mmCIF file of C-alpha atoms in Angstrom:
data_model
loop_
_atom_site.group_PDB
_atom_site.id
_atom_site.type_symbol
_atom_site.label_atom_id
_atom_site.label_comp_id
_atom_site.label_asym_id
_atom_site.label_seq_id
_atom_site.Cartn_x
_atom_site.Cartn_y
_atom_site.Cartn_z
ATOM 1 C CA UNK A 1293 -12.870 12.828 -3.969
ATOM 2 C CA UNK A 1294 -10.133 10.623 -3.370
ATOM 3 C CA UNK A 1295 -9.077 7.776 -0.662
ATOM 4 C CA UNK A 1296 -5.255 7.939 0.597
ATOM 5 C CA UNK A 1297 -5.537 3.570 0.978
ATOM 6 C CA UNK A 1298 -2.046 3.585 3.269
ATOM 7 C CA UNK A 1299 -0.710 6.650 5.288
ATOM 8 C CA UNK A 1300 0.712 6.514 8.899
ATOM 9 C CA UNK A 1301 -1.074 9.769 10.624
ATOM 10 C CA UNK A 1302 0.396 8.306 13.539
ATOM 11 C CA UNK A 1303 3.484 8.437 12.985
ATOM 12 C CA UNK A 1304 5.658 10.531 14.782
ATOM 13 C CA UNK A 1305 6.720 13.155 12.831
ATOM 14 C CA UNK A 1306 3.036 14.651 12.773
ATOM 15 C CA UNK A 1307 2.961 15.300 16.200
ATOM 16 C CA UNK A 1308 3.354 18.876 15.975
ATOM 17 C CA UNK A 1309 0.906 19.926 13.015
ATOM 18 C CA UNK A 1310 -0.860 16.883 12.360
ATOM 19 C CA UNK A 1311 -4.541 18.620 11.988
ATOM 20 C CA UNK A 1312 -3.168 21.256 10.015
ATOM 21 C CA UNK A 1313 -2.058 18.003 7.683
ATOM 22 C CA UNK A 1314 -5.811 16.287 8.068
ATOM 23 C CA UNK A 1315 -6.596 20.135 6.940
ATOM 24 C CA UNK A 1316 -4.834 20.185 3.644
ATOM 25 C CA UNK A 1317 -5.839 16.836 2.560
ATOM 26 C CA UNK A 1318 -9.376 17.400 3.211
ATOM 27 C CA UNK A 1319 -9.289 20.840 1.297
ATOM 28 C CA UNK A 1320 -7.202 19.023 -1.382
ATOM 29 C CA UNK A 1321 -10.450 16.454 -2.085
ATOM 30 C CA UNK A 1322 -8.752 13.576 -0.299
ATOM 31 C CA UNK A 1323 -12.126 12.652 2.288
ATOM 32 C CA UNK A 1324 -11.179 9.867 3.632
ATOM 33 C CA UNK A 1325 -7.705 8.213 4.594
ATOM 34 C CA UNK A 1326 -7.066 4.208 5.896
ATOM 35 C CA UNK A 1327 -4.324 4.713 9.308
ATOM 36 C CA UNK A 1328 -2.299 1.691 9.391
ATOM 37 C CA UNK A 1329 -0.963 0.831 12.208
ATOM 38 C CA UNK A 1330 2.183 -2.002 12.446
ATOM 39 C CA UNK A 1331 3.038 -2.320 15.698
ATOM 40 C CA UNK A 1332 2.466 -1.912 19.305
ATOM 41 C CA UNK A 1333 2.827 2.072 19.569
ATOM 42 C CA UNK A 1334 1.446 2.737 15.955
ATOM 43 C CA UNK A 1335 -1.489 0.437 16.355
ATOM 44 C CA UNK A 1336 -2.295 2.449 19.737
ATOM 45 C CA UNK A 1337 -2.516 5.850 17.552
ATOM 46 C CA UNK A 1338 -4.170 4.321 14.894
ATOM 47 C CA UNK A 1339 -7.073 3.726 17.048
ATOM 48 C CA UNK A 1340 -6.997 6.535 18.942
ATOM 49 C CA UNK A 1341 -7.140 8.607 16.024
ATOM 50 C CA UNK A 1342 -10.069 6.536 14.069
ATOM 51 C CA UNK A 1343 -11.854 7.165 17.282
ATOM 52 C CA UNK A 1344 -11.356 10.798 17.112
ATOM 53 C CA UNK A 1345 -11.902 11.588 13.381
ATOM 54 C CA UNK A 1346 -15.103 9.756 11.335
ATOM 55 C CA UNK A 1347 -13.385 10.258 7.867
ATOM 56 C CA UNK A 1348 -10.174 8.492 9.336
ATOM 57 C CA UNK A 1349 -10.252 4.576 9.001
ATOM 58 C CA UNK A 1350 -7.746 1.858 10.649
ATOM 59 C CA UNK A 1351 -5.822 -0.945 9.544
ATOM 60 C CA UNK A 1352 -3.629 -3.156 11.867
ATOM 61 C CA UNK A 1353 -1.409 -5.873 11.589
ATOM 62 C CA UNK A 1354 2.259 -6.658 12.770
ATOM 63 C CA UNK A 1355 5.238 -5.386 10.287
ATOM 64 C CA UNK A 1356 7.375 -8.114 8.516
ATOM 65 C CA UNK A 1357 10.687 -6.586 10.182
ATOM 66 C CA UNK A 1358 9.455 -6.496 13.327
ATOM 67 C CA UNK A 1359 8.112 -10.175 13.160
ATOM 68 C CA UNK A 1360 10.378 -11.146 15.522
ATOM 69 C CA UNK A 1361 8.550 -9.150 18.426
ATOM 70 C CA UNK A 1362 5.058 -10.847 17.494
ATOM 71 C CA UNK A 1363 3.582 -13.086 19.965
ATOM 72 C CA UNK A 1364 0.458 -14.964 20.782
ATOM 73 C CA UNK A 1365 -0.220 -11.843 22.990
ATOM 74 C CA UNK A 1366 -0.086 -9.215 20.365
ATOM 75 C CA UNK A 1367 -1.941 -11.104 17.742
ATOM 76 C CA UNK A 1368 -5.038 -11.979 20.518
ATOM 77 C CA UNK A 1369 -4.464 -8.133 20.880
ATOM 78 C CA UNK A 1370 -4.875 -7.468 17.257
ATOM 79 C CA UNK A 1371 -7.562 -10.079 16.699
ATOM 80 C CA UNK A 1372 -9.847 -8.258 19.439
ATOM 81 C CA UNK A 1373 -9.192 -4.917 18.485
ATOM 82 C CA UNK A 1374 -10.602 -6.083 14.854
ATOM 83 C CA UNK A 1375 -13.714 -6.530 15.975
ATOM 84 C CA UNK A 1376 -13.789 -2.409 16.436
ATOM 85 C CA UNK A 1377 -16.258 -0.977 13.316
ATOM 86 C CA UNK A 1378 -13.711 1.067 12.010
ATOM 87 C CA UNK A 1379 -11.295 -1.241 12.135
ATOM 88 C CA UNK A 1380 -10.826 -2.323 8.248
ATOM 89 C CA UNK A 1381 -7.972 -4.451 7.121
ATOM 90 C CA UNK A 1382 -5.315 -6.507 8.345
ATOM 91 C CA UNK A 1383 -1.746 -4.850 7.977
ATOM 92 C CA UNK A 1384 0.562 -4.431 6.901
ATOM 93 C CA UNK A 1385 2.000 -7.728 6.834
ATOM 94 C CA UNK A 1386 4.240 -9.497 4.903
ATOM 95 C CA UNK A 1387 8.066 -9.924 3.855
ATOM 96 C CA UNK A 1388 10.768 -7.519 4.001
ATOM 97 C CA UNK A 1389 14.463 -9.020 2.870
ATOM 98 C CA UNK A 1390 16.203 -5.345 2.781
ATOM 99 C CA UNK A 1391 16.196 -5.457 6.455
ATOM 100 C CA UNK A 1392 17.934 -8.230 8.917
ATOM 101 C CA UNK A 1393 15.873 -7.387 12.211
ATOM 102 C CA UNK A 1394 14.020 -10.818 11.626
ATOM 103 C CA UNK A 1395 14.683 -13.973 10.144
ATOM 104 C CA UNK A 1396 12.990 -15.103 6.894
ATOM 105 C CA UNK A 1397 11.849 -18.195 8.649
ATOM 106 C CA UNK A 1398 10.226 -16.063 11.595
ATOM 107 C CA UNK A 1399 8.554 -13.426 9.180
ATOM 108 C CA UNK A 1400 7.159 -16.015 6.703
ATOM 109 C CA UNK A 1401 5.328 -17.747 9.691
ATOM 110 C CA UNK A 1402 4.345 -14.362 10.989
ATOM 111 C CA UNK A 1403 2.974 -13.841 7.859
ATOM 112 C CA UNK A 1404 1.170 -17.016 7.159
ATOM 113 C CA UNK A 1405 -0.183 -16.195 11.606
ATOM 114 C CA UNK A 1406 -1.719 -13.096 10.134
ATOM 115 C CA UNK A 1407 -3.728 -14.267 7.079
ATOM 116 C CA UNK A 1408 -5.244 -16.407 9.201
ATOM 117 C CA UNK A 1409 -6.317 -14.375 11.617
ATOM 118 C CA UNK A 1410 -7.627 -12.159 8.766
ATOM 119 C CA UNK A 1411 -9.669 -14.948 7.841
ATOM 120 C CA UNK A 1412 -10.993 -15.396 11.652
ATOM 121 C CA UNK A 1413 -12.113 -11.739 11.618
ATOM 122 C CA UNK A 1414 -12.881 -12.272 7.648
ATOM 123 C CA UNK A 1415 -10.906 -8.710 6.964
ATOM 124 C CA UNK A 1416 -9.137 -7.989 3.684
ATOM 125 C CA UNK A 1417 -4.941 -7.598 4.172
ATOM 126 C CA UNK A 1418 -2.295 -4.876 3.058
ATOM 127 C CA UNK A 1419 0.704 -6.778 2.011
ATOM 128 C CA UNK A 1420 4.089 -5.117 2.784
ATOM 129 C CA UNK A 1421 6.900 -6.921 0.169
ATOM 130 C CA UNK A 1422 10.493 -5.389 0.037
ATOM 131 C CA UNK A 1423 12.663 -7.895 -1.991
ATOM 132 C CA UNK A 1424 10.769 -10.988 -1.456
ATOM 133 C CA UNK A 1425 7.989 -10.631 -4.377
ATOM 134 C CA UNK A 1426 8.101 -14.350 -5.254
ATOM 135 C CA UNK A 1427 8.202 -15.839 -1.673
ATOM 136 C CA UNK A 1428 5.490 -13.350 -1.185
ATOM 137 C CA UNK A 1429 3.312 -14.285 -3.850
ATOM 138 C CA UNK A 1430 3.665 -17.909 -3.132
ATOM 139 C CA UNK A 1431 2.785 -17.572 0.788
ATOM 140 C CA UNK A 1432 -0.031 -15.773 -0.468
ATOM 141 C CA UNK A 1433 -1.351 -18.987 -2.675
ATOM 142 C CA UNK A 1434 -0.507 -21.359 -0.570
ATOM 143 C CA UNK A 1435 -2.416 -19.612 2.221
ATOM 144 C CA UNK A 1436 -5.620 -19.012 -0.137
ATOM 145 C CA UNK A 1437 -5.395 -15.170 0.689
ATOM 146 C CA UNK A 1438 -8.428 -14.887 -2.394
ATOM 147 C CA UNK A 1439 -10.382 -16.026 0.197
ATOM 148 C CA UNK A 1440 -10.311 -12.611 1.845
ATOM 149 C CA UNK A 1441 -8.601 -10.184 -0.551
ATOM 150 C CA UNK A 1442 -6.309 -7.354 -0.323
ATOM 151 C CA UNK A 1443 -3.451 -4.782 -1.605
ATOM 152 C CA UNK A 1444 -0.528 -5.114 -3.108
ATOM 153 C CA UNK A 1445 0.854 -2.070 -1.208
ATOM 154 C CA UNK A 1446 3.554 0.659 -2.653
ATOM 155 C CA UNK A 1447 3.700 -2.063 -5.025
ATOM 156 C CA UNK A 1448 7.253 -2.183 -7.053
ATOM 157 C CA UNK A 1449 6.716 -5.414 -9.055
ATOM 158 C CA UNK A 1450 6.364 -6.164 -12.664
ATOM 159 C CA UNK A 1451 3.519 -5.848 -14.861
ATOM 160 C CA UNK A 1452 3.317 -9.813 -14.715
ATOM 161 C CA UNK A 1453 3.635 -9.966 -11.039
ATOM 162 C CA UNK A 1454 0.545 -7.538 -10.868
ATOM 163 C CA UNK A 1455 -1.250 -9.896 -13.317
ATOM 164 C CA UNK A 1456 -0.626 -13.035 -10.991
ATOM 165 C CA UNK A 1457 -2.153 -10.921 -7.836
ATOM 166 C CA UNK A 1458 -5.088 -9.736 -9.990
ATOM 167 C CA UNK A 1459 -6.104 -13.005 -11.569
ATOM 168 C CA UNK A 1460 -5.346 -15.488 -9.356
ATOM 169 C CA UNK A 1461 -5.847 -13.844 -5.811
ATOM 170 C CA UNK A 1462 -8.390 -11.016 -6.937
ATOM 171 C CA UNK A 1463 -6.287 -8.358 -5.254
ATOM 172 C CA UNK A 1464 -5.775 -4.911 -5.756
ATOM 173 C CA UNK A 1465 -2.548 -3.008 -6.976
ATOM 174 C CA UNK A 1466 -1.838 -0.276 -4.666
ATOM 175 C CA UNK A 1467 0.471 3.022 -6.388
ATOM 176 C CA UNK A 1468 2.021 5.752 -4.781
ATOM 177 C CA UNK A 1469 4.810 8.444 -4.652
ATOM 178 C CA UNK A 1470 6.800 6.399 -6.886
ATOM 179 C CA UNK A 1471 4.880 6.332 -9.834
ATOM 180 C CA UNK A 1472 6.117 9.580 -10.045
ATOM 181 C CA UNK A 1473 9.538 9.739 -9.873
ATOM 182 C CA UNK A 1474 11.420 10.203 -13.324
ATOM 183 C CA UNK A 1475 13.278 7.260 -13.308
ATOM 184 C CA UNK A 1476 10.863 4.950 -12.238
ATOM 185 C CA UNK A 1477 9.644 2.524 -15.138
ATOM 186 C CA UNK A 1478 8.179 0.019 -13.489
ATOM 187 C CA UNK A 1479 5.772 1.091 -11.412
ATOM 188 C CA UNK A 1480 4.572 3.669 -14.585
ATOM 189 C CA UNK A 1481 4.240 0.716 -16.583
ATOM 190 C CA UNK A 1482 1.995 -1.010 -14.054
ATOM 191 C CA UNK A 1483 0.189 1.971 -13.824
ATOM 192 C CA UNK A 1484 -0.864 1.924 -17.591
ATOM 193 C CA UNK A 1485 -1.090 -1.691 -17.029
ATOM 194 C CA UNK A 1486 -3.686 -2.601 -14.547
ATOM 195 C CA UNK A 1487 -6.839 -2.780 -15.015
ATOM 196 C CA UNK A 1488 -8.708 0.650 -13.689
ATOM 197 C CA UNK A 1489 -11.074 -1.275 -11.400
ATOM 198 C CA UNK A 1490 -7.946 -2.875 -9.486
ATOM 199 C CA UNK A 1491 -5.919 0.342 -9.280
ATOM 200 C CA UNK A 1492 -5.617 2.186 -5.542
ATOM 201 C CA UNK A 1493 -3.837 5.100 -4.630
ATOM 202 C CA UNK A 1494 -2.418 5.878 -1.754
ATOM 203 C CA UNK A 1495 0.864 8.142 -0.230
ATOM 204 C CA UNK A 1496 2.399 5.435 2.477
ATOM 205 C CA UNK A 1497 3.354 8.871 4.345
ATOM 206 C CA UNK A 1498 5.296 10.522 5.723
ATOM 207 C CA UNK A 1499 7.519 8.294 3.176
ATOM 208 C CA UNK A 1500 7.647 8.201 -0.396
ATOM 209 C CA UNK A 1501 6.966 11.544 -1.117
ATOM 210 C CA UNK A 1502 5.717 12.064 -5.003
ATOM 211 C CA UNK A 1503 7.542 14.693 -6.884
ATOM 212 C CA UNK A 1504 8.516 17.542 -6.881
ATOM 213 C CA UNK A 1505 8.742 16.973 -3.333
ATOM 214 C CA UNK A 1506 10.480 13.426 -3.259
ATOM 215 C CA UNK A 1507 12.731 13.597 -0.313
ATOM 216 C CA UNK A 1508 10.577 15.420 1.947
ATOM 217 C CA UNK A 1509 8.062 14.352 4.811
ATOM 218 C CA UNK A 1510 4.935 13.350 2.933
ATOM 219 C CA UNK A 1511 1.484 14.134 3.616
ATOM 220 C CA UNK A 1512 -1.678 12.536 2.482
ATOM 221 C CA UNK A 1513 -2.792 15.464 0.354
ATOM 222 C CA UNK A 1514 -0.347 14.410 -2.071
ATOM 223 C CA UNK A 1515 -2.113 11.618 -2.938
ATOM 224 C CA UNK A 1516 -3.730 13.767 -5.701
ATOM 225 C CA UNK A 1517 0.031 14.018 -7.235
ATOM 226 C CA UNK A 1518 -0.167 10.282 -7.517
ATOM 227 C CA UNK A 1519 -3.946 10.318 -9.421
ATOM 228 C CA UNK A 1520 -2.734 12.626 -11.380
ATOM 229 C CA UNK A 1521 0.437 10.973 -12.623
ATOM 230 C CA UNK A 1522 -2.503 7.731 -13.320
ATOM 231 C CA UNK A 1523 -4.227 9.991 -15.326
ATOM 232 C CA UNK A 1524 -1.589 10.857 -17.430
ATOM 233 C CA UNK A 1525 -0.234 7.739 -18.132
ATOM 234 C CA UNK A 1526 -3.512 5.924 -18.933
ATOM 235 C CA UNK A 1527 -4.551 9.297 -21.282
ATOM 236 C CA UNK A 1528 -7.789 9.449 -19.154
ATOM 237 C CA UNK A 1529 -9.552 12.119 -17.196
ATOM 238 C CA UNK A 1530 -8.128 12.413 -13.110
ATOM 239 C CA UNK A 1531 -11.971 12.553 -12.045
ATOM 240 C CA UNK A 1532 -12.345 9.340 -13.705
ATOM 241 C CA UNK A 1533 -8.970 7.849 -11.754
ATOM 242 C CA UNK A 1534 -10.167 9.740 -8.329
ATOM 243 C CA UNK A 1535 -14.029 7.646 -9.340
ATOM 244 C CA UNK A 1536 -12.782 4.336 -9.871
ATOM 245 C CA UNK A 1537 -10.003 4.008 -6.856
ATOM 246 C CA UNK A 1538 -12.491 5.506 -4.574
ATOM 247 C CA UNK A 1539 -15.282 2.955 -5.745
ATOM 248 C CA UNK A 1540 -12.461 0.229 -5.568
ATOM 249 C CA UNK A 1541 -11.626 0.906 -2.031
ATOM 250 C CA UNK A 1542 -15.041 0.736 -1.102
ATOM 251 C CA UNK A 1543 -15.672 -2.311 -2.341
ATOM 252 C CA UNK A 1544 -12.553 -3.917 -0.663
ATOM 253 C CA UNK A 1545 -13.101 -2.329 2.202
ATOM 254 C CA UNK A 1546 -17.347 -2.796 2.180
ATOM 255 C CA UNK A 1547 -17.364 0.833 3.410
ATOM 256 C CA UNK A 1548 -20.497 2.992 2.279
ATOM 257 C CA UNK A 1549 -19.976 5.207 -0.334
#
């Protein structure tokens, strides 16, 4: 059995066959999959949907480009809806530099505004980071994030970065879709790299889609592409991968096994 730690069910482009895609995964081994939901419309679904399903879990928080939008409103709104049981994490959150939406300023005190509230609600976070790793990484210090853990999501940094997270913050290292792409070094290296018990998987769909499908809407079933890929790299068994990330989430998470 496996846990998908990041895929957006709500999103959009599911709307037409989305329990034909809850379907596949299931009947692929993935049993349980973590919604996250990252702003007003996608936290809606994400609770709608963890209402509806018991294997389906949410995670909410306010997206680094859209930090801009976030107000005292939204993150009462998010801070009450946290107290739901299924309700998991806080996320994603963090810093995203490819993207001008929202100024650096504004999403670094977003960002700081959402670890504590994590802390209020003591609830783990899923950190977002698109070109920012260091500013990330130092927010995440300064803000004592160890005091409530969390992901490095779709994570894209170094081998050293990963150590830094893992040591000093006890996070977890998060892989998906790219781990498998050919010319992707980096994350393969990390994936060899961490230790097992801080290694998640996850499929971040409908994006990032592993190959041979890379470049196509992604679905969470896919997440066994990305165990697999682990498996390989490390020289281990995937039952032994699929084990130790599902035990992993569950202890981040403090779900029952």
């Amino acid at each position: 059995m496996l846990i998908d730690t990041h895929v957006h069910l709500n999103d959009e482009q599911y709307d037409e066959d989305l329990q034909e895609v809850i379907d596949r995964a299931r009947e692929a081994g993935v049993d349980r999959m973590f919604v996250v939901g990252f702003d007003t419309p996608t936290i809606e679904r994400a609770m709608e949907l963890v209402d509806q399903y018991d294997f389906l879990y949410a995670i909410i928080g306010w997206h680094p480009v859209d930090a801009i939008d976030y107000t005292e409103e939204r993150e009462q709104w998010i801070e009450d809806l946290a107290k739901h049981p299924k309700v998991i994490g806080i996320g994603e959150m963090g810093l995203d530099y490819h993207w001008d939406k929202s100024p650096k300023d504004v999403q670094k005190e977003v960002f700081r505004k959402q670890i504590a509230l994590a802390k209020r609600v003591n609830l783990p976070i899923v950190i977002h980071n698109r070109e920012a790793t260091q500013d990330c990484v130092d927010i995440l210090m300064e803000e004592h994030a160890e005091e409530v853990g969390g992901i490095m999501h779709s994570f894209s940094g170094s081998p050293e970065i990963a150590d830094v997270v893992i040591n000093k913050l006890g996070f977890y290292i998060s892989l998906g879709g790219p781990v498998t792409f050919k010319n992707a070094k980096q994350p393969k290296e990390v994936a060899k790299h961490v230790p097992l018990d801080r290694l998640l998987v996850e499929t971040d769909a409908p994006y990032l889609s592993p190959h041979p499908y890379r470049g196509k809407r992604n679905e969470p079933m896919r997440v066994t592409l990305v165990a697999e890929q682990i498996a390989e790299l490390r020289g281990i068994s995937y039952e032994e991968v699929a084990k130790q990330t599902t035990e992993n989430a569950e202890r981040l998470f403090n779900l029952e096994k």
